[in-house]
Tab-separated table of N, CA and C in Angstrom:
chain	number	residue	atom	x	y	z
A	542	MET	N	0.735	-0.898	0.200
A	542	MET	CA	-0.174	-0.173	-0.023
A	542	MET	C	1.001	1.144	0.061
A	543	LYS	N	0.273	2.206	-0.443
A	543	LYS	CA	1.148	3.567	-0.680
A	543	LYS	C	0.598	4.741	0.192
A	544	THR	N	1.013	5.594	0.544
A	544	THR	CA	0.360	6.359	1.016
A	544	THR	C	0.013	8.110	0.431
A	545	SER	N	-1.329	7.892	0.380
A	545	SER	CA	-1.593	9.503	-0.887
A	545	SER	C	-2.418	10.588	-0.245
A	546	ALA	N	-2.463	11.585	-0.697
A	546	ALA	CA	-2.864	12.404	0.086
A	546	ALA	C	-4.907	12.570	0.369
A	547	SER	N	-5.261	12.979	1.331
A	547	SER	CA	-6.923	12.754	1.430
A	547	SER	C	-7.246	14.254	1.599
A	548	PRO	N	-7.851	15.024	0.812
A	548	PRO	CA	-8.633	14.184	-0.311
A	548	PRO	C	-7.464	13.785	-1.457
A	549	PRO	N	-8.148	12.851	-2.147
A	549	PRO	CA	-6.684	12.711	-3.242
A	549	PRO	C	-6.591	13.941	-4.401
A	550	THR	N	-5.584	13.967	-4.135
A	550	THR	CA	-4.770	15.262	-5.379
A	550	THR	C	-3.865	15.037	-6.315
A	551	CYS	N	-3.799	15.515	-7.446
A	551	CYS	CA	-2.719	15.708	-8.486
A	551	CYS	C	-2.300	16.652	-8.318
A	552	ILE	N	-0.982	16.743	-8.486
A	552	ILE	CA	-0.218	17.826	-8.647
A	552	ILE	C	0.172	17.662	-9.957
A	553	ILE	N	0.063	18.961	-10.787
A	553	ILE	CA	-0.079	19.376	-12.553
A	553	ILE	C	1.181	20.252	-12.409
A	554	HIS	N	2.007	20.126	-13.446
A	554	HIS	CA	3.479	21.004	-13.399
A	554	HIS	C	2.905	21.459	-14.976
A	555	ASN	N	3.871	22.350	-14.752
A	555	ASN	CA	4.377	22.997	-16.287
A	555	ASN	C	2.956	23.613	-16.867
A	556	LEU	N	2.108	24.262	-16.497
A	556	LEU	CA	0.764	24.563	-17.141
A	556	LEU	C	1.070	25.752	-17.862
A	557	PRO	N	0.901	26.057	-18.763
A	557	PRO	CA	0.975	27.429	-19.599
A	557	PRO	C	0.254	28.404	-18.623
A	558	LYS	N	0.783	29.888	-19.038
A	558	LYS	CA	0.421	30.658	-18.040
A	558	LYS	C	-0.151	31.871	-19.157
A	559	GLN	N	-1.692	32.388	-18.905
A	559	GLN	CA	-1.957	33.370	-19.565
A	559	GLN	C	-2.153	34.727	-18.592
A	560	TYR	N	-1.666	36.264	-19.366
A	560	TYR	CA	-1.263	37.277	-18.392
A	560	TYR	C	-2.301	38.543	-19.123
A	561	ASP	N	-2.887	39.199	-18.241
A	561	ASP	CA	-3.839	40.353	-18.791
A	561	ASP	C	-2.774	41.672	-19.170
A	562	GLU	N	-3.683	42.705	-19.601
A	562	GLU	CA	-2.662	43.720	-19.830
A	562	GLU	C	-1.365	44.468	-19.359
A	563	GLN	N	-1.572	44.305	-17.786
A	563	GLN	CA	-0.559	44.765	-17.087
A	563	GLN	C	0.368	43.709	-16.565
A	564	GLY	N	0.426	42.576	-16.774
A	564	GLY	CA	1.368	41.441	-16.950
A	564	GLY	C	0.822	40.658	-15.835
A	565	LYS	N	-0.181	40.659	-15.213
A	565	LYS	CA	-0.425	40.163	-14.063
A	565	LYS	C	-1.183	38.756	-14.615
A	566	PRO	N	-0.561	37.344	-13.789
A	566	PRO	CA	-1.464	35.908	-14.190
A	566	PRO	C	-3.111	36.511	-14.088
A	567	ILE	N	-3.500	35.257	-15.268
A	567	ILE	CA	-4.945	35.448	-14.795
A	567	ILE	C	-5.800	34.090	-14.827
A	568	ALA	N	-6.699	33.971	-14.690
A	568	ALA	CA	-7.261	32.579	-13.831
A	568	ALA	C	-7.584	31.821	-14.971
A	569	LYS	N	-8.050	32.325	-16.033
A	569	LYS	CA	-8.658	31.918	-17.288
A	569	LYS	C	-8.059	30.274	-17.699
A	570	SER	N	-6.635	30.186	-17.279
A	570	SER	CA	-6.414	29.137	-17.910
A	570	SER	C	-6.532	27.758	-16.501
A	571	PHE	N	-6.452	28.266	-15.565
A	571	PHE	CA	-7.019	27.138	-14.457
A	571	PHE	C	-8.284	27.042	-14.677
A	572	VAL	N	-8.978	28.048	-15.142
A	572	VAL	CA	-10.560	27.502	-15.258
A	572	VAL	C	-10.848	26.580	-16.672
A	573	MET	N	-10.012	26.638	-17.309
A	573	MET	CA	-10.058	25.786	-18.483
A	573	MET	C	-9.671	24.761	-18.369
A	574	ILE	N	-8.402	24.121	-17.766
A	574	ILE	CA	-8.072	22.633	-17.562
A	574	ILE	C	-8.953	22.233	-16.294
A	575	ARG	N	-9.522	23.140	-15.490
A	575	ARG	CA	-10.655	22.371	-14.524
A	575	ARG	C	-11.855	22.114	-15.167
A	576	ASP	N	-11.883	22.577	-16.700
A	576	ASP	CA	-13.303	22.542	-17.118
A	576	ASP	C	-13.280	21.228	-18.169
A	577	LEU	N	-11.726	21.344	-18.138
A	577	LEU	CA	-11.514	20.455	-19.459
A	577	LEU	C	-11.488	18.741	-18.528
A	578	LEU	N	-11.240	18.764	-18.032
A	578	LEU	CA	-11.075	17.575	-17.353
A	578	LEU	C	-12.401	17.206	-16.288
A	579	ARG	N	-12.943	18.105	-16.144
A	579	ARG	CA	-14.732	17.853	-16.144
A	579	ARG	C	-15.554	17.300	-17.270
A	580	ASP	N	-15.035	17.876	-18.159
A	580	ASP	CA	-15.212	17.291	-19.303
A	580	ASP	C	-15.229	15.569	-19.862
A	581	LEU	N	-14.281	15.332	-19.397
A	581	LEU	CA	-13.421	14.541	-19.702
A	581	LEU	C	-13.879	13.316	-18.420
A	582	GLY	N	-14.830	14.100	-17.757
A	582	GLY	CA	-16.068	12.566	-16.571
A	582	GLY	C	-14.700	12.542	-15.478
A	583	TYR	N	-13.742	13.319	-15.265
A	583	TYR	CA	-13.186	13.606	-13.659
A	583	TYR	C	-13.998	14.087	-12.689
A	584	LYS	N	-14.259	13.743	-11.903
A	584	LYS	CA	-14.809	14.333	-10.745
A	584	LYS	C	-13.882	15.595	-9.760
A	585	VAL	N	-13.952	16.474	-10.395
A	585	VAL	CA	-12.733	17.684	-9.800
A	585	VAL	C	-13.580	18.181	-8.673
A	586	LYS	N	-13.316	18.417	-7.586
A	586	LYS	CA	-13.758	19.426	-6.881
A	586	LYS	C	-12.965	20.714	-6.683
A	587	LYS	N	-11.542	20.707	-6.389
A	587	LYS	CA	-11.082	22.028	-6.492
A	587	LYS	C	-9.701	21.931	-7.010
A	588	PHE	N	-9.674	23.163	-7.772
A	588	PHE	CA	-8.387	23.320	-8.709
A	588	PHE	C	-7.603	24.384	-8.055
A	589	ILE	N	-6.272	24.430	-7.485
A	589	ILE	CA	-5.829	25.604	-6.702
A	589	ILE	C	-4.409	26.012	-6.942
A	590	PRO	N	-4.629	26.963	-7.954
A	590	PRO	CA	-3.335	27.016	-8.513
A	590	PRO	C	-2.103	27.634	-7.078
A	591	ALA	N	-1.139	27.535	-7.741
A	591	ALA	CA	0.203	27.617	-5.834
A	591	ALA	C	0.525	28.945	-6.593
A	592	TRP	N	0.467	30.088	-5.552
A	592	TRP	CA	1.040	31.326	-6.056
A	592	TRP	C	2.011	31.667	-5.111
A	593	ASN	N	2.841	32.841	-5.374
A	593	ASN	CA	3.797	33.385	-4.038
A	593	ASN	C	3.737	34.890	-4.479
A	594	HIS	N	4.820	35.349	-3.906
A	594	HIS	CA	4.986	37.056	-4.062
A	594	HIS	C	4.936	37.581	-5.434
A	595	CYS	N	5.967	36.301	-6.106
A	595	CYS	CA	5.951	36.870	-7.519
A	595	CYS	C	5.135	36.402	-8.632
A	596	GLY	N	4.318	35.664	-8.377
A	596	GLY	CA	2.889	35.542	-9.047
A	596	GLY	C	2.521	33.758	-8.945
A	597	PHE	N	1.857	33.192	-9.980
A	597	PHE	CA	2.017	31.950	-10.375
A	597	PHE	C	3.097	31.153	-10.052
A	598	LYS	N	3.127	30.179	-9.585
A	598	LYS	CA	4.325	29.185	-9.785
A	598	LYS	C	4.718	28.254	-10.554
A	599	GLY	N	3.734	27.856	-11.183
A	599	GLY	CA	3.922	26.477	-12.819
A	599	GLY	C	3.280	25.558	-12.190
A	600	TYR	N	2.449	25.111	-10.859
A	600	TYR	CA	1.763	24.394	-10.806
A	600	TYR	C	0.554	24.748	-9.976
A	601	ASP	N	-0.231	23.198	-9.674
A	601	ASP	CA	-1.658	23.593	-9.436
A	601	ASP	C	-1.765	22.364	-8.704
A	602	SER	N	-3.141	22.008	-7.919
A	602	SER	CA	-3.511	21.027	-6.651
A	602	SER	C	-4.380	20.954	-7.396
A	603	ILE	N	-4.766	19.423	-7.792
A	603	ILE	CA	-5.970	19.040	-8.303
A	603	ILE	C	-6.753	18.095	-7.568
A	604	GLU	N	-8.026	18.277	-6.695
A	604	GLU	CA	-8.458	18.016	-5.488
A	604	GLU	C	-9.791	17.048	-6.221
A	605	PHE	N	-9.858	16.167	-5.807
A	605	PHE	CA	-11.037	15.148	-5.597
A	605	PHE	C	-11.861	15.006	-4.676
A	606	GLY	N	-13.043	14.245	-4.497
A	606	GLY	CA	-13.951	14.180	-3.685
A	606	GLY	C	-13.213	13.070	-2.602
A	607	LEU	N	-13.584	12.880	-1.508
A	607	LEU	CA	-13.572	11.968	-0.480
A	607	LEU	C	-13.534	10.417	-0.639
A	608	GLU	N	-14.533	10.091	-1.399
A	608	GLU	CA	-14.930	8.597	-1.748
A	608	GLU	C	-13.895	7.696	-2.385
A	609	ASP	N	-13.692	6.531	-2.280
A	609	ASP	CA	-13.026	5.764	-2.791
A	609	ASP	C	-12.699	5.694	-4.287
A	610	GLU	N	-13.820	5.848	-4.780
A	610	GLU	CA	-14.051	6.059	-6.732
A	610	GLU	C	-13.316	7.631	-6.788
A	611	ASP	N	-13.051	8.150	-5.693
A	611	ASP	CA	-12.615	9.897	-6.143
A	611	ASP	C	-10.749	9.699	-6.353
A	612	PHE	N	-10.388	8.564	-5.327
A	612	PHE	CA	-9.130	8.141	-5.242
A	612	PHE	C	-8.843	7.271	-6.409
A	613	LYS	N	-9.499	6.631	-6.969
A	613	LYS	CA	-9.585	5.662	-8.082
A	613	LYS	C	-9.252	6.742	-9.205
A	614	GLN	N	-10.084	7.447	-9.485
A	614	GLN	CA	-10.285	8.659	-10.398
A	614	GLN	C	-8.737	9.169	-10.451
A	615	ALA	N	-8.170	9.867	-9.475
A	615	ALA	CA	-6.907	10.537	-9.097
A	615	ALA	C	-5.868	9.605	-10.051
A	616	LEU	N	-5.830	8.532	-9.195
A	616	LEU	CA	-4.989	7.568	-9.822
A	616	LEU	C	-4.780	6.919	-11.422
A	617	LYS	N	-6.067	6.982	-11.727
A	617	LYS	CA	-6.451	6.782	-13.172
A	617	LYS	C	-5.396	8.243	-14.214
A	618	LEU	N	-6.169	9.353	-13.570
A	618	LEU	CA	-5.398	10.244	-14.166
A	618	LEU	C	-3.830	9.927	-14.129
A	619	GLU	N	-3.196	9.655	-13.010
A	619	GLU	CA	-2.035	9.949	-12.700
A	619	GLU	C	-1.416	8.676	-14.067
A	620	ARG	N	-2.225	7.502	-13.912
A	620	ARG	CA	-1.404	6.823	-14.981
A	620	ARG	C	-1.369	7.350	-16.268
A	621	LYS	N	-2.542	7.530	-16.910
A	621	LYS	CA	-2.392	8.614	-18.105
A	621	LYS	C	-1.304	9.236	-18.288
A	622	PHE	N	-1.123	9.675	-17.366
A	622	PHE	CA	0.294	11.071	-17.920
A	622	PHE	C	1.356	10.134	-17.560
A	623	HIS	N	1.763	9.117	-16.782
A	623	HIS	CA	2.864	8.263	-16.806
A	623	HIS	C	2.987	7.631	-17.836
A	624	GLN	N	2.094	6.887	-18.773
A	624	GLN	CA	1.796	6.420	-19.720
A	624	GLN	C	2.236	6.930	-21.170
A	625	LYS	N	2.131	8.488	-20.851
A	625	LYS	CA	2.989	9.158	-21.996
A	625	LYS	C	4.391	9.833	-21.796
A	626	GLY	N	5.168	9.450	-20.527
A	626	GLY	CA	6.251	10.106	-20.300
A	626	GLY	C	5.959	11.239	-19.476
A	627	HIS	N	4.979	11.349	-18.845
A	627	HIS	CA	4.622	12.804	-18.431
A	627	HIS	C	4.451	12.462	-16.525
A	628	SER	N	5.291	11.819	-15.956
A	628	SER	CA	5.177	11.474	-14.574
A	628	SER	C	5.851	12.108	-13.676
A	629	LYS	N	5.712	12.135	-12.493
A	629	LYS	CA	6.675	12.618	-11.535
A	629	LYS	C	8.115	12.421	-12.012
A	630	ALA	N	8.250	10.911	-12.269
A	630	ALA	CA	9.747	10.787	-12.645
A	630	ALA	C	10.442	11.618	-13.593
A	631	GLN	N	9.739	11.727	-14.553
A	631	GLN	CA	10.159	12.562	-15.574
A	631	GLN	C	10.202	13.731	-15.498
A	632	TRP	N	9.290	14.433	-14.362
A	632	TRP	CA	9.553	15.832	-14.057
A	632	TRP	C	10.796	15.987	-13.292
A	633	MET	N	11.184	14.957	-12.408
A	633	MET	CA	11.817	15.250	-11.822
A	633	MET	C	13.455	15.042	-12.134
A	634	SER	N	13.513	14.190	-13.286
A	634	SER	CA	14.755	14.188	-14.150
A	634	SER	C	15.198	15.256	-14.993
A	635	ARG	N	14.402	16.516	-15.071
A	635	ARG	CA	14.268	17.716	-15.829
A	635	ARG	C	14.962	17.640	-16.863
A	636	ASN	N	14.761	16.634	-17.766
A	636	ASN	CA	14.654	16.222	-19.486
A	636	ASN	C	13.354	16.164	-19.482
A	637	THR	N	13.018	17.742	-19.900
A	637	THR	CA	11.494	17.831	-19.780
A	637	THR	C	10.568	18.507	-21.352
A	638	ASP	N	9.907	18.309	-21.546
A	638	ASP	CA	9.393	19.374	-22.683
A	638	ASP	C	8.306	20.287	-22.221
A	639	ALA	N	7.551	21.097	-23.059
A	639	ALA	CA	6.670	22.038	-22.743
A	639	ALA	C	5.638	21.438	-22.298
A	640	TRP	N	5.053	20.411	-22.277
A	640	TRP	CA	3.695	19.816	-21.814
A	640	TRP	C	3.656	19.450	-20.540
A	641	PRO	N	2.328	19.645	-20.165
A	641	PRO	CA	2.065	19.479	-18.508
A	641	PRO	C	2.472	17.861	-18.256
A	642	TYR	N	3.069	18.157	-16.435
A	642	TYR	CA	3.557	16.712	-16.365
A	642	TYR	C	2.390	16.773	-14.782
A	643	LEU	N	2.099	15.539	-14.679
A	643	LEU	CA	0.986	15.167	-13.511
A	643	LEU	C	1.052	13.575	-12.972
A	644	TRP	N	1.203	14.247	-11.609
A	644	TRP	CA	0.900	12.855	-10.919
A	644	TRP	C	0.050	12.730	-9.071
A	645	ALA	N	-0.366	12.053	-9.056
A	645	ALA	CA	-0.780	12.068	-7.780
A	645	ALA	C	-0.168	12.245	-6.407
A	646	ALA	N	-0.193	13.263	-5.862
A	646	ALA	CA	0.370	13.573	-4.423
A	646	ALA	C	0.588	12.414	-3.095
A	647	MET	N	1.952	12.189	-3.029
A	647	MET	CA	2.132	11.330	-1.874
A	647	MET	C	2.659	12.289	-0.701
A	648	HIS	N	2.661	11.591	0.088
A	648	HIS	CA	3.388	12.444	1.844
A	648	HIS	C	4.442	12.846	1.190
A	649	ASN	N	5.514	12.554	0.427
A	649	ASN	CA	6.802	13.471	0.083
A	649	ASN	C	6.676	14.716	-0.798
A	650	ASP	N	5.015	14.716	-1.239
A	650	ASP	CA	4.674	16.017	-1.861
A	650	ASP	C	3.694	16.897	-1.058
A	651	ARG	N	4.315	16.947	0.261
A	651	ARG	CA	3.169	17.655	1.276
A	651	ARG	C	3.615	19.272	0.834
A	652	HIS	N	4.882	19.814	0.483
A	652	HIS	CA	5.544	21.064	0.523
A	652	HIS	C	4.396	21.186	-1.109
A	653	LEU	N	4.274	20.798	-1.677
A	653	LEU	CA	3.480	21.475	-2.807
A	653	LEU	C	1.776	21.487	-2.633
A	654	LEU	N	1.857	21.185	-1.505
A	654	LEU	CA	-0.024	20.767	-1.302
A	654	LEU	C	-0.483	22.629	-1.056
A	655	ASN	N	0.204	23.540	-0.790
A	655	ASN	CA	-0.322	24.475	-0.263
A	655	ASN	C	-1.398	24.614	1.104
A	656	ARG	N	-1.239	23.519	1.903
A	656	ARG	CA	-2.573	23.310	2.962
A	656	ARG	C	-1.477	23.186	4.281
A	657	ASN	N	-2.161	24.143	5.181
A	657	ASN	CA	-0.931	23.962	6.561
A	657	ASN	C	-1.138	22.387	7.064
A	658	ARG	N	-2.434	21.934	7.071
A	658	ARG	CA	-2.721	20.321	7.585
A	658	ARG	C	-3.187	19.523	6.157
A	659	VAL	N	-2.132	18.728	6.185
A	659	VAL	CA	-2.896	17.555	5.005
A	659	VAL	C	-2.924	16.169	5.484
A	660	ASP	N	-3.959	15.771	5.370
A	660	ASP	CA	-4.061	14.306	5.987
A	660	ASP	C	-3.639	12.859	4.752
A	661	PHE	N	-3.567	12.208	5.215
A	661	PHE	CA	-2.914	11.255	4.043
A	661	PHE	C	-3.806	9.490	4.318
A	662	LYS	N	-3.650	9.059	3.766
A	662	LYS	CA	-4.822	7.498	3.053
A	662	LYS	C	-4.010	6.741	2.861
A	663	GLN	N	-3.773	5.287	3.322
A	663	GLN	CA	-3.208	4.257	2.689
A	663	GLN	C	-4.114	3.648	1.497
A	664	VAL	N	-3.682	3.580	0.608
A	664	VAL	CA	-4.032	3.508	-0.728
A	664	VAL	C	-3.863	2.088	-1.127
A	665	PRO	N	-4.926	0.878	-1.659
A	665	PRO	CA	-4.643	0.069	-1.862
A	665	PRO	C	-3.997	-0.556	-3.034
A	666	ASN	N	-2.838	-1.540	-3.245
A	666	ASN	CA	-2.292	-1.753	-4.431
A	666	ASN	C	-3.285	-1.692	-5.757
A	667	ASP	N	-4.442	-2.661	-5.259
A	667	ASP	CA	-5.289	-3.248	-6.049
A	667	ASP	C	-6.077	-1.937	-6.613
A	668	TRP	N	-6.092	-0.717	-5.765
A	668	TRP	CA	-6.660	0.358	-6.923
A	668	TRP	C	-6.044	0.835	-7.842
A	669	ARG	N	-4.616	0.458	-7.429
A	669	ARG	CA	-3.533	1.107	-8.626
A	669	ARG	C	-4.011	0.317	-9.797
A	670	VAL	N	-4.145	-0.934	-9.675
A	670	VAL	CA	-3.782	-2.089	-10.752
A	670	VAL	C	-5.461	-1.706	-11.333
A	671	GLN	N	-6.274	-1.685	-10.659
A	671	GLN	CA	-7.471	-0.945	-11.508
A	671	GLN	C	-7.630	0.266	-12.303
A	672	ALA	N	-7.052	0.877	-11.669
A	672	ALA	CA	-6.598	2.470	-12.688
A	672	ALA	C	-5.635	2.175	-13.509
A	673	ASN	N	-5.024	1.449	-14.054
A	673	ASN	CA	-3.991	1.417	-14.853
A	673	ASN	C	-4.685	0.381	-15.705
A	674	ARG	N	-5.689	-0.677	-15.501
A	674	ARG	CA	-6.747	-1.105	-16.325
A	674	ARG	C	-7.577	-0.053	-16.991
A	675	GLU	N	-8.327	0.553	-16.145
A	675	GLU	CA	-9.185	1.676	-16.668
A	675	GLU	C	-8.731	2.832	-17.821
A	676	ALA	N	-7.399	3.189	-17.114
A	676	ALA	CA	-6.470	3.944	-18.051
A	676	ALA	C	-6.025	3.495	-19.413
A	677	GLU	N	-5.604	1.981	-19.411
A	677	GLU	CA	-5.536	1.539	-21.100
A	677	GLU	C	-6.469	1.442	-21.729
A	678	ALA	N	-7.958	0.756	-20.818
A	678	ALA	CA	-8.848	0.782	-21.808
A	678	ALA	C	-9.829	1.993	-22.048
A	679	ASP	N	-9.719	3.136	-21.309
A	679	ASP	CA	-10.247	4.161	-21.346
A	679	ASP	C	-10.022	5.114	-23.036
A	680	ILE	N	-11.640	5.411	-23.831
A	680	ILE	CA	-11.166	5.890	-24.696
A	680	ILE	C	-10.787	7.512	-25.239
A	681	LEU	N	-11.196	8.074	-23.916
A	681	LEU	CA	-10.673	9.713	-23.768
A	681	LEU	C	-9.388	9.735	-23.183
A	682	ASP	N	-8.689	10.381	-23.797
A	682	ASP	CA	-7.129	10.599	-23.389
A	682	ASP	C	-6.995	11.882	-23.014
A	683	ALA	N	-7.117	11.713	-21.626
A	683	ALA	CA	-6.916	12.926	-20.759
A	683	ALA	C	-5.389	14.032	-21.666
A	684	PHE	N	-4.045	12.993	-21.109
A	684	PHE	CA	-3.112	13.907	-21.536
A	684	PHE	C	-3.384	14.202	-23.124
A	685	GLY	N	-3.713	13.582	-24.237
A	685	GLY	CA	-3.934	14.184	-25.580
A	685	GLY	C	-4.501	15.520	-25.351
A	686	THR	N	-5.655	15.386	-24.927
A	686	THR	CA	-6.590	16.713	-24.837
A	686	THR	C	-5.743	17.840	-24.162
A	687	ILE	N	-5.082	17.680	-23.118
A	687	ILE	CA	-4.535	18.583	-22.524
A	687	ILE	C	-2.994	19.139	-23.045
A	688	LYS	N	-2.559	18.230	-23.947
A	688	LYS	CA	-1.658	18.348	-24.724
A	688	LYS	C	-2.092	19.412	-26.220
A	689	ILE	N	-3.241	19.331	-26.213
A	689	ILE	CA	-3.523	19.972	-27.228
A	689	ILE	C	-4.139	21.684	-26.963
A	690	TRP	N	-4.526	21.319	-25.324
A	690	TRP	CA	-5.120	22.683	-24.756
A	690	TRP	C	-4.095	23.783	-25.087
A	691	PRO	N	-2.444	23.593	-24.343
A	691	PRO	CA	-1.451	24.826	-24.450
A	691	PRO	C	-1.651	25.345	-25.913
A	692	ASP	N	-1.657	24.495	-27.334
A	692	ASP	CA	-1.568	25.205	-28.215
A	692	ASP	C	-2.205	25.931	-28.594
A	693	ASN	N	-3.880	25.366	-28.242
A	693	ASN	CA	-4.862	26.334	-28.629
A	693	ASN	C	-5.122	27.765	-27.809
A	694	MET	N	-4.290	27.807	-26.489
A	694	MET	CA	-4.288	28.992	-25.877
A	694	MET	C	-3.259	29.967	-26.541
A	695	ILE	N	-2.246	29.199	-26.933
A	695	ILE	CA	-1.038	30.238	-27.643
A	695	ILE	C	-1.749	30.431	-28.689
A	696	ASN	N	-2.406	29.861	-29.976
A	696	ASN	CA	-2.678	30.262	-30.762
A	696	ASN	C	-3.791	31.441	-30.822
A	697	ASN	N	-4.499	31.507	-29.546
A	697	ASN	CA	-5.690	32.282	-29.214
A	697	ASN	C	-5.102	33.705	-28.766
A	698	GLU	N	-4.025	33.978	-28.410
A	698	GLU	CA	-3.375	34.865	-27.512
A	698	GLU	C	-3.661	36.523	-28.505
């Protein structure tokens, strides 16, 4: 068993940023990715952009609900990105491209979660196996859709 953040949370890095006329980051890109995941059938509860005094840090937390099914959805989304070579391991290797990277938050991701108190839950390994099967069998490709999305943003600016 592995220990995952509760509620299940995915960390998504390397999101494109949009700015207003004054050069301040705007929330439009965060809303677009949240809506995109919801359109793909993921039950996203919260989408929490990470900010500091300099602005947007380049990553966000995608928070799901507290039900077992929500944990399975977070693991399924993580698996889709892992299959495309856009997981935490690839992000940490620094051998990256311009597309988003995503993984389910674990205990060692506590510093990325932007919350004072984070609970953790033991996630059965069979949930990960089921998520892997569902990700492989799923017709909708979350990574592919998200990969297209930054191109559309850039072309619409």
